Amino acid sequence: TFGLFVEVLLTQAAILALTIKVRVWEVAWIRIPINMLMFFLVSVMSGLAYYWFGGSTDPAEILSAANLWPILAYILTYFAVNQLLIFFIVLFIYKKDRELWGRDILWEMLCSIIVFPIGLALFALYQKIGSAAVLCIGIPLVCLAVIMQTYYSSIRINEYLHKAGEISRELAERLTVHEVLRLFADRVSSMFQADHLQVFNVTDDAE
C-alpha cells in the first residue's frame, strides 16, 4: 500500500492540475504556492496524526478494528487543520473576515462524512477485485460529487439573489451618487471573494 509520501505527491499533483484548469495565475498567482503549501501541511499533519495513533499501512490491518481510532484521528485532523489554515489565510493574507463556524464549514463537514467512508469502501473493494473497484465505486462517487456541487451552487445562487434584492432596496434609499457607490462597493465586496474592487463612474456621456 501507499504511505504519506505518496499521498503528498498525489495531492500536490491534483492541486497543480486544478490550478492549471481554472487558470488561477490569471487572477492571483500568489494563490498557487499558498494552496500547495496549505494542502501539503494538511496532508503531513493528518498523516502524522494517523501514525501517532498507531495507524498501519499494512493492507491486512487498515480495515481492522484496531485501526479505527487512527482512521478517525486522520479524518478529524484533516478537517480541523484544513479549516484552521483557511481561516488564517483568509484573515491574515487576504485581510478578510471568515467565520470559524458557518454554513460553508457544515457543508464541507457533510462532504467529508460522505467521502471518507466511500474511500474506505473503495480500498476494501480494491483489495478484492483490483482496479475494477474504481469503476464500481469511483464513477458513482464522481456522480454524487457533481450532484452535491450542483445542489450547493443552486443554494448559493439563491442566496446571492436574495442579497441582490436587499442591496437594490438599500441603494434606492440613498440620495447621492457617492453614497450609492460606497454602499455598492461595500456590499459587493462582502458578497464575493475578491482581492480588489474597482467601480468606474462615467460622468461624460461622450466617453
Backbone as a ProteinNet text record, in pm:
[ID]
protein_1_A
[PRIMARY]
TFGLFVEVLLTQAAILALTIKVRVWEVAWIRIPINMLMFFLVSVMSGLAYYWFGGSTDPAEILSAANLWPILAYILTYFAVNQLLIFFIVLFIYKKDRELWGRDILWEMLCSIIVFPIGLALFALYQKIGSAAVLCIGIPLVCLAVIMQTYYSSIRINEYLHKAGEISRELAERLTVHEVLRLFADRVSSMFQADHLQVFNVTDDAE
[TERTIARY]
84	0	87.3	22.8	93.2	90.1	191.1	202.5	187.7	242.9	228	296.7	412.6	486.8	407.3	345.2	266.4	143	82.1	-34.3	2	115.5	159.6	182.7	247.5	274.3	144.9	51.4	-74.2	-156.7	-155.6	-229.7	-173.6	-41.2	21	-4.4	-0.8	-28.8	-172.8	-266.1	-406.7	-429	-366	-380	-320.8	-207.3	-144.6	-231.3	-290.4	-378.6	-502.7	-560.6	-677.1	-641.4	-522.8	-477.1	-464.9	-410.5	-397.7	-535.2	-627.1	-759.4	-835	-833.2	-910.2	-831.2	-704.6	-620.6	-609.4	-566.8	-556.9	-456.9	-348.8	-243.8	-293.7	-405.4	-459	-527	-567.2	-634	-534.5	-465.7	-366.8	-271.3	-150.9	-55.2	-13.1	-25.7	17.1	-66.2	-185	-269.9	-212.8	-129.9	-74.6	15.6	120.1	201.9	127	32.9	-43.9	-126.8	-196.2	-279.2	-194.5	-83.2	1.6	63.5	106	161.4	54.5	-66.5	-173.4	-206.5	-224.2	-258.3	-139.9	-18.4	98.5	94.6	66.6	59.1	-57.6	-170.4	-286.3	-253.1	-189.7	-154	-54.2	47.7	150.9	93.6	15.8	-38.7	-136.2	-224.5	-320.1	-249.7	-148.2	-71.6	3.9	65.3	136.4	40.7	-79.9	-179.5	-218.2	-229.9	-262.9	-154.3	-28.5	80.8	95.1	69.8	85	-14.2	-133.4	-233.4	-213.4	-103.5	-72.5	-125.4	-152.8	-205.1	-103	-151.4	-65.2	-104.6	-5.5	-31.8	-32.6	-30.5	-39.6	-181.7	-199.1	-335	-418.9	-355.4	-430.9	-480.2	-425.7	-460.3	-536.5	-540.3	-600.6	-747.3	-821.9	-965.2	-997	-897.5	-920.4	-976.8	-1034.6	-1092.4	-986.3	-864.1	-756.5	-714.4	-745.3	-706.2	-816.9	-926.1	-1038.9	-1002	-936	-900	-799.7	-697	-609	-681.4	-778.2	-854.6	-937.3	-1002.8	-1081.1	-991.3	-872.1	-778.1	-734.4	-713.6	-676.1	-786.7	-910.8	-1023.4	-1042.2	-1042.2	-1064.1	-949.3	-826.2	-711.4	-713.3	-745	-752.1	-853.1	-970.8	-1076.2	-1038.7	-989.9	-958.9	-842.9	-735.3	-620	-657	-734.5	-777	-857.3	-952.7	-1036.1	-956.5	-866.7	-785.9	-692.8	-631.4	-542	-619.1	-736.7	-819	-856.1	-891.7	-930.9	-816.4	-696.9	-583.4	-535.1	-543.2	-503.8	-596.8	-726.4	-823.9	-809.2	-782.5	-777.1	-649.2	-534	-407.1	-346.1	-375.4	-317.8	-413.4	-541.1	-637.7	-708.8	-683	-738.3	-891.1	-952.5	-1098.2	-1146.9	-1272	-1330.8	-1386.3	-1372.5	-1427.8	-1469.9	-1589.5	-1639.4	-1569.2	-1541.3	-1485.4	-1589	-1715.7	-1823.4	-1936.8	-1975.8	-2082	-2135.1	-2217.9	-2281.2	-2178.4	-2077	-1974.7	-1900.8	-1869.7	-1798	-1888.2	-2015.7	-2109.2	-2119.5	-2120.5	-2128.4	-2003.3	-1886.4	-1763	-1757.7	-1810.9	-1815.5	-1905.8	-2019.4	-2109.2	-2040.7	-1967.9	-1896	-1791.1	-1722.3	-1620.5	-1683.2	-1797.8	-1866.4	-1906.5	-1942	-1983.4	-1863.2	-1760	-1648.2	-1558.6	-1525.5	-1429	-1478.5	-1602.5	-1648.9	-1646.7	-1680.3	-1673.6	-1529.4	-1436.3	-1295.5	-1251	-1297.7	-1264.2	-1326.3	-1449.8	-1514.1	-1439.7	-1391.8	-1314.5	-1185.7	-1119.4	-997.2	-1024.9	-1132.9	-1166.5	-1198.5	-1272.1	-1305.8	-1183.8	-1093.4	-969.1	-884.9	-888.4	-813.6	-871.5	-1000.6	-1067.6	-1060.3	-1091	-1105.1	-1006.5	-921.4	-820.1	-873.4	-821	-853.5	-999.6	-1069	-1211.6	-1293.4	-1238.1	-1309.8	-1332.3	-1242.3	-1258.1	-1385.3	-1416.2	-1538.8	-1662.6	-1651.7	-1767.7	-1803.4	-1702.8	-1727.9	-1685.6	-1577.4	-1526.5	-1623.7	-1682.3	-1776.3	-1901.8	-1967.1	-2079.9	-2040.6	-1916.8	-1870.9	-1858.1	-1806.4	-1794.8	-1932.9	-2026.2	-2163.7	-2226	-2202.6	-2254.6	-2192.6	-2063.1	-1996.1	-2052.9	-2081.7	-2139.1	-2278.2	-2357.7	-2493	-2487.5	-2398.1	-2386.8	-2335.9	-2240.7	-2189.1	-2297	-2378	-2487.3	-2590	-2622	-2716.7	-2662.5	-2534.4	-2473.5	-2468.2	-2439	-2435.2	-2572.1	-2675.8	-2811.5	-2846.3	-2799.5	-2823.3	-2752.2	-2626.3	-2551.1	-2612.3	-2661.7	-2724.8	-2849.3	-2928.9	-3047.9	-3010.4	-2900.3	-2855.2	-2810.2	-2738.5	-2693.4	-2811.5	-2912.3	-3030.4	-3101.7	-3108.4	-3171.7	-3092.2	-2958.6	-2875.5	-2882.2	-2890.4	-2901.1	-3030	-3137.7	-3262.7	-3250.6	-3181.4	-3161.4	-3074.7	-2970.8	-2883.6	-2959.5	-3043.9	-3120.2	-3212.8	-3271.8	-3358.4	-3275.8	-3157.3	-3072.7	-3021.9	-2988.9	-2942.4	-3052	-3175.4	-3287.4	-3307.4	-3260.3	-3276.4	-3168.2	-3060.8	-2952.1	-2985.4	-2939.4	-2976.5	-2865.7	-2741.1	-2629.7	-2555.6	-2482	-2405.1	-2294.1	-2230.2	-2122.6	-2173.4	-2289.6	-2346.2	-2380.2	-2432.7	-2468.4	-2343.9	-2238.5	-2115.6	-2049.7	-2048.4	-1985	-2061.8	-2193.7	-2274.2	-2259.9	-2260	-2245.1	-2111.1	-2003.6	-1871.5	-1864.3	-1922.2	-1919.4	-1996.7	-2113.8	-2198.2	-2142.2	-2094.4	-2041.2	-1914.8	-1827	-1703.9	-1732.2	-1845	-1880.5	-1947.6	-2003.7	-2070.2	-1973.7	-1874.3	-1785.2	-1642.6	-1570.7	-1430.3	-1347.9	-1298.8	-1220.7	-1105.6	-993.5	-877.6	-890.5	-952.3	-968.8	-1106.3	-1155.5	-1283.9	-1267.9	-1303.2	-1296.4	-1433.7	-1474.6	-1601	-1570.5	-1610	-1585.9	-1712.2	-1696	-1807.3	-1790.1	-1871.1	-1864.7	-1948.8	-1881.9	-1953.2	-1980.6	-1906.9	-1923.3	-1994.8	-2108.6	-2185.4	-2111.5	-2015.6	-1943.3	-1837.6	-1801.7	-1698.3	-1753.8
-120.1	0	124.9	237.8	364.9	437.6	517.6	588.5	738.6	809.9	955	1022.6	973.8	1037.2	1035.3	922.1	911.5	1000	1008.5	1095.7	1241.1	1285.5	1423.4	1448.4	1356	1373.3	1380.3	1289	1288	1413.2	1458.1	1578.5	1700.3	1713.2	1826.4	1821.5	1701.6	1687.6	1726.2	1685.7	1720.3	1870.8	1934.4	2079.4	2152.6	2106.3	2169.6	2155.3	2036.5	2015.3	2103.8	2115.5	2201.4	2347.3	2386.9	2524.7	2556.8	2462.8	2483.6	2490.4	2407.3	2404.2	2534.5	2588.5	2709.4	2837.4	2824	2938.6	3038.8	2989	3074.1	3186.7	3159.7	3260.3	3384.9	3373.7	3490.6	3585.3	3533.5	3615.7	3661.8	3567.8	3599.3	3481	3496.9	3385.8	3344	3435.8	3404.2	3290.9	3267.9	3161.1	3022.9	3011.7	2881	2827.7	2900.7	2847.4	2838.3	2929.6	2924.5	2796.8	2764.3	2643.9	2517.5	2514.4	2395.8	2376.9	2487.1	2477.7	2436.8	2491	2457.6	2308.8	2254.5	2112.6	2023.1	2072.1	1997	1982.8	2093.1	2088.8	2002.5	2011.4	1929.2	1780.9	1742.2	1602.1	1553.9	1635.6	1595.7	1583.8	1682.8	1681.7	1566.4	1543.6	1433.8	1298.8	1287.2	1163.2	1134.4	1237.8	1219.4	1180.7	1239.7	1201.9	1054.8	1009.8	868.8	777.2	810.6	727.1	739.4	857.7	879.6	795.7	775.1	692.1	543.7	509.9	369.4	314.6	400.9	355.8	276.7	186.1	99	107.6	92.8	88.7	-54.1	-149.9	-290.3	-318.6	-369	-393.2	-482.3	-573.6	-665.3	-598.2	-480.6	-416.4	-285.6	-231	-98.5	-96.8	-200.4	-203.9	-283.1	-311.5	-385.1	-292.2	-350.8	-271.5	-191.6	-245.6	-174.2	-48.1	-40.8	75.4	180	159.4	251.9	389.3	391	519.2	597.9	536.4	612.3	670.6	596.2	648.8	769.5	760.4	874.4	993.6	966.4	1074.6	1141.8	1062.4	1117	1207.4	1159.1	1235.2	1366.8	1360.7	1481.6	1580.2	1530.4	1619.3	1684.6	1607.7	1661.7	1775.4	1753	1854.4	1976.4	1954.5	2066	2150.1	2086.7	2161.1	2237.2	2176	2242.2	2368	2358.2	2473.5	2583	2545.7	2645.5	2718.8	2645.6	2709.6	2804.7	2762.5	2851.1	2976.9	2960.2	3074.4	3175.6	3126.8	3217.4	3277.8	3201.3	3255.3	3368.1	3345.4	3448.7	3571	3547.3	3657.3	3739.6	3673.9	3746.3	3776.1	3693.7	3717.8	3797.3	3753	3823.4	3935.6	3946.9	4055.9	4061.4	3944.7	3937	3857.4	3880.2	3809.6	3675.2	3576.5	3444	3381.9	3324.1	3261.2	3128	3102.4	2972.3	2862	2900.9	2803.5	2866.9	2803.3	2857.4	2752.3	2798.1	2705.2	2638.2	2713.4	2655.1	2541.1	2560.7	2457	2336.3	2360	2248.6	2168.1	2238.1	2169.8	2085.6	2140.5	2065	1945.4	1963.1	1851.5	1740.5	1778.4	1679	1604.3	1676.9	1611.4	1514.2	1552.7	1464.3	1339	1355.1	1239.6	1140	1190.9	1103.8	1043.5	1124	1080.6	978.6	998.8	910.5	765.6	740.3	600	537.6	618.3	566.2	533.9	615.1	588.2	456.9	430.5	302.9	185.6	205.7	100.1	76.2	184.1	170.4	92.6	119.7	47.8	-100.7	-128.3	-268	-343.5	-280.3	-345	-358	-260.9	-266.9	-387.4	-420.4	-536.1	-666.9	-663.3	-785.8	-801.4	-694	-707.4	-621.1	-546.3	-467.8	-338.4	-300.9	-171.7	-158.3	-269.4	-261.9	-193.4	-184	-116.5	30.9	89.2	229.8	249.9	155.9	165.4	142.1	52.1	17.4	127.8	194.1	294.2	433.4	442.5	573.3	652.5	587.1	657.9	703.7	619.1	669.3	781.1	776.1	882.2	1013.9	1009.5	1131.1	1187.3	1100	1144.6	1209	1147.6	1204.6	1340.7	1355.1	1482.6	1590.5	1553.8	1650.7	1693.5	1598.9	1631.2	1723.2	1691.3	1773.8	1913	1921.5	2051.7	2135.2	2070.6	2141.8	2191.6	2107.4	2148	2264.8	2256.3	2363.7	2492.5	2482.6	2601.7	2667.1	2585.4	2642	2715.1	2662.1	2730.1	2864.9	2866.1	2991.1	3092.6	3047.6	3140.1	3203.1	3122.3	3176.4	3278.3	3250.3	3345.6	3476.4	3466	3586.3	3668.2	3600.6	3671.4	3743.6	3676.7	3740.1	3862.1	3849.6	3963.1	4075.1	4038.6	4140.9	4222.2	4152.9	4224.3	4319.9	4277.8	4365.6	4486.2	4461.4	4571.2	4672.1	4624.4	4716.4	4804.4	4748.7	4830.2	4934.2	4893.6	4988.6	5098.8	5062.5	5163.2	5264.2	5217	5307.5	5411.6	5383.4	5477	5583.7	5567.3	5665.3	5780.1	5900	6020.4	6073.7	6041.9	6095.7	5982.9	6021.1	5922.6	5863.7	5946.5	5898.7	5792.6	5813.6	5716.3	5586	5598	5478.5	5396.8	5463.5	5393.3	5329	5398.8	5344.4	5224.3	5233.2	5120.2	5001.6	5029.8	4922.1	4850	4926.7	4866.4	4784.1	4834.4	4761.3	4630.5	4635.7	4515.8	4411.3	4454.6	4359.2	4291.6	4368.6	4310.6	4211.8	4228.4	4132.8	4006.8	4016.7	3902.2	3808	3862.7	3782.1	3789.2	3677.9	3673.4	3737.8	3857.9	3929.9	4002.6	4006.5	4076.3	4227.6	4271.8	4415.2	4439.4	4561.1	4601	4740.2	4753.7	4882.5	4917.2	5041.9	5091.6	5209.4	5199.5	5306.1	5391.8	5518.5	5612.8	5702.5	5679.5	5757.5	5883.6	5998.4	6125.5	6199.5	6163.4	6231	6136.7	6174.8	6087	6060.1	6145.5	6127.3	6017.6	5977.2	5874.4	5737
0	0	0	-9.5	-20.5	113.2	137.8	263.3	247.1	344.9	349	230.8	192.6	83.5	-46.8	-77	-199.8	-191.3	-72.9	-57.4	-84.6	-31	-53.6	-202.1	-270.4	-413.5	-493.8	-465.7	-540.3	-511.8	-387.1	-352.1	-423	-423.8	-491.6	-642.3	-699.2	-842.2	-873	-786.2	-807.3	-795.8	-697.2	-680.9	-800.6	-848.6	-964.3	-1089.3	-1107.9	-1223.1	-1214.2	-1094.6	-1077.1	-1100.6	-1055.1	-1076.1	-1224	-1300.2	-1444.2	-1510.5	-1463.3	-1524.8	-1503.7	-1382.1	-1351.1	-1378	-1421.4	-1456.9	-1342.2	-1227.4	-1108.9	-1129.7	-1204.4	-1220.8	-1293.5	-1366.9	-1435	-1337.1	-1221.6	-1120.5	-1014.8	-952.8	-849.5	-838	-891	-893.5	-753.7	-654.9	-518.8	-459.1	-514.2	-461.7	-491.1	-594.4	-629.6	-518.8	-475.7	-365.9	-234.3	-212	-86.9	-80.4	-188.5	-190.6	-179.7	-250.1	-245.4	-107.6	-46	89.1	189	173.9	266.7	262.5	142.3	131.7	168.1	149.9	196.2	348.3	417	563.7	609.7	540.4	577	564.1	454.2	432.9	537.6	564.9	660.9	801.9	843.9	980.3	1000.7	903.4	917.6	909.3	823.8	816.2	943.6	1002.6	1129	1240.8	1238.8	1340.2	1325.7	1202	1176.9	1232.7	1206.7	1256.6	1408.2	1460.9	1605.6	1685.3	1628.6	1696.5	1666.1	1602.2	1578.2	1448.5	1351.1	1223.4	1144.2	1063.8	984.4	837.8	749.1	605.6	552.7	640.4	600.9	552.7	430.3	378.6	469.1	541	626.8	754	788.5	915.2	899.6	778.1	760.4	801.3	763.4	793.3	918.3	1000.7	1124.7	1231.8	1335.3	1444.2	1517.3	1525.4	1594.1	1520.5	1392.3	1312.2	1303	1376.2	1369.8	1425.5	1542.2	1603.4	1519	1463.9	1373.7	1253	1197.5	1083.8	1125.8	1241.6	1291	1320.4	1376.1	1403.1	1273.3	1170	1039.4	984.9	990.5	935.9	1010.5	1144	1224.2	1208.4	1205.1	1188.4	1051.4	950	814.1	806.9	861.7	855.9	939.4	1061.9	1152	1098.8	1056	1005.1	878.6	792.2	668.5	698.6	790	823.4	893.7	982.9	1053.6	957.6	866.6	770.2	678.9	634.2	550.3	627.5	754.3	837.8	849.4	881	899.5	766.9	659.5	529.3	487	502	465.4	555.8	684.5	780.9	767.5	755.3	761.1	624.5	524	391.2	303.1	298.3	215	289.2	422.2	503.1	496.9	509.9	507.1	627.4	662	775	730	817.4	790.3	922.1	922.6	1043.7	1068.2	1195.3	1229.9	1217.5	1226.5	1214.3	1135.7	1026.4	943.2	848.1	752.7	659.1	568.7	526.8	439	508.6	635.8	710.4	733	761	776.4	646.7	535.4	405.3	381.9	412.5	395.3	490.7	610.6	704.7	651.4	593.5	535	421.6	337.2	227.3	280.7	387.4	445.7	503.6	569.1	627.6	519.9	402.2	292.6	220.6	197.1	113.1	182.2	308.3	374.4	385.9	424.8	423.8	284.9	183.6	47.2	9.3	55.9	30.8	93.8	215.6	280.5	204.3	157.4	79.3	-51.6	-112.4	-235.6	-211.3	-99.2	-66.7	-43.1	32	59.8	-68.2	-158	-284	-373.6	-365.9	-443.7	-403.4	-275.2	-226.9	-282.2	-317.3	-364.2	-515.9	-589.1	-734.3	-812.6	-743.2	-811.3	-871.2	-985.8	-1047.3	-1087.2	-1101.5	-1136.7	-1028.4	-907.6	-798.8	-829.7	-907.9	-944.6	-1025.5	-1112.5	-1191.9	-1106.7	-1010.4	-927.3	-828.3	-772.9	-669.1	-714.8	-790.5	-829.4	-914.5	-1015.2	-1103.1	-1028.1	-946.7	-867.1	-771.7	-719.4	-630	-704.8	-825.8	-906.5	-937.8	-972.2	-999.9	-876.1	-759.8	-635.3	-608.2	-633.9	-612.3	-703.3	-828.8	-922.7	-877.2	-830.7	-783.3	-662	-567.4	-446.9	-480.9	-573.5	-613	-681.7	-765.1	-831.7	-730.2	-632.1	-527.8	-446.8	-411.4	-332.8	-413.9	-542.4	-627.4	-637.1	-645.2	-651.2	-522	-408.8	-281.7	-278.7	-324.2	-324.4	-419	-534	-628.9	-566.8	-497.8	-431	-324	-252.6	-151.6	-216.7	-328.2	-397	-449.3	-500.8	-549.3	-435.8	-321.4	-205	-159.2	-154.4	-115	-217.9	-346.7	-451	-435.1	-396.7	-371.9	-254.2	-149.6	-34.2	-71.3	-151.8	-192.7	-277.3	-367.1	-452.9	-370.6	-265.2	-179	-103.1	-56.3	14.6	-78.6	-201.6	-297	-329	-333.1	-364.1	-254.4	-133.8	-22.4	-19.1	-95.8	-95.9	-190.1	-150.9	-224	-313.1	-282.8	-361.4	-431.9	-538.4	-614.5	-527.9	-446.6	-360.6	-263.1	-204.6	-111.3	-183.1	-304.1	-381	-414.2	-462.9	-499.4	-377.9	-267.5	-146.8	-94.5	-91	-45.8	-139.8	-270.1	-368.3	-351.2	-333	-315.6	-187.8	-79.9	47.4	38.5	-20.2	-24.9	-122	-237.3	-334.4	-282	-217.1	-162.3	-51	17.7	123.1	67.2	-52.4	-113.4	-182.3	-252.3	-334.5	-281.5	-298.9	-261.7	-373.3	-347.5	-447.7	-379.3	-446.6	-392.5	-407.6	-517.8	-543.1	-604.6	-585.5	-643.8	-702.8	-829.9	-897.1	-952.8	-930	-982.4	-1073.3	-1198.3	-1295.2	-1307.1	-1276.2	-1280.8	-1403	-1505.4	-1627.6	-1611.4	-1615.5	-1595.6	-1724.9	-1834	-1961.9	-2057.1	-2107	-2197.6	-2327.7	-2360.5	-2485.5	-2474.5	-2355.4	-2335.3	-2364.1
[MASK]
+++++++++++++++++++++++++++++++++++++++++++++++++++++++++++++++++++++++++++++++++++++++++++++++++++++++++++++++++++++++++++++++++++++++++++++++++++++++++++++++++++++++++++++++++++++++++++++++++++++++++++++++

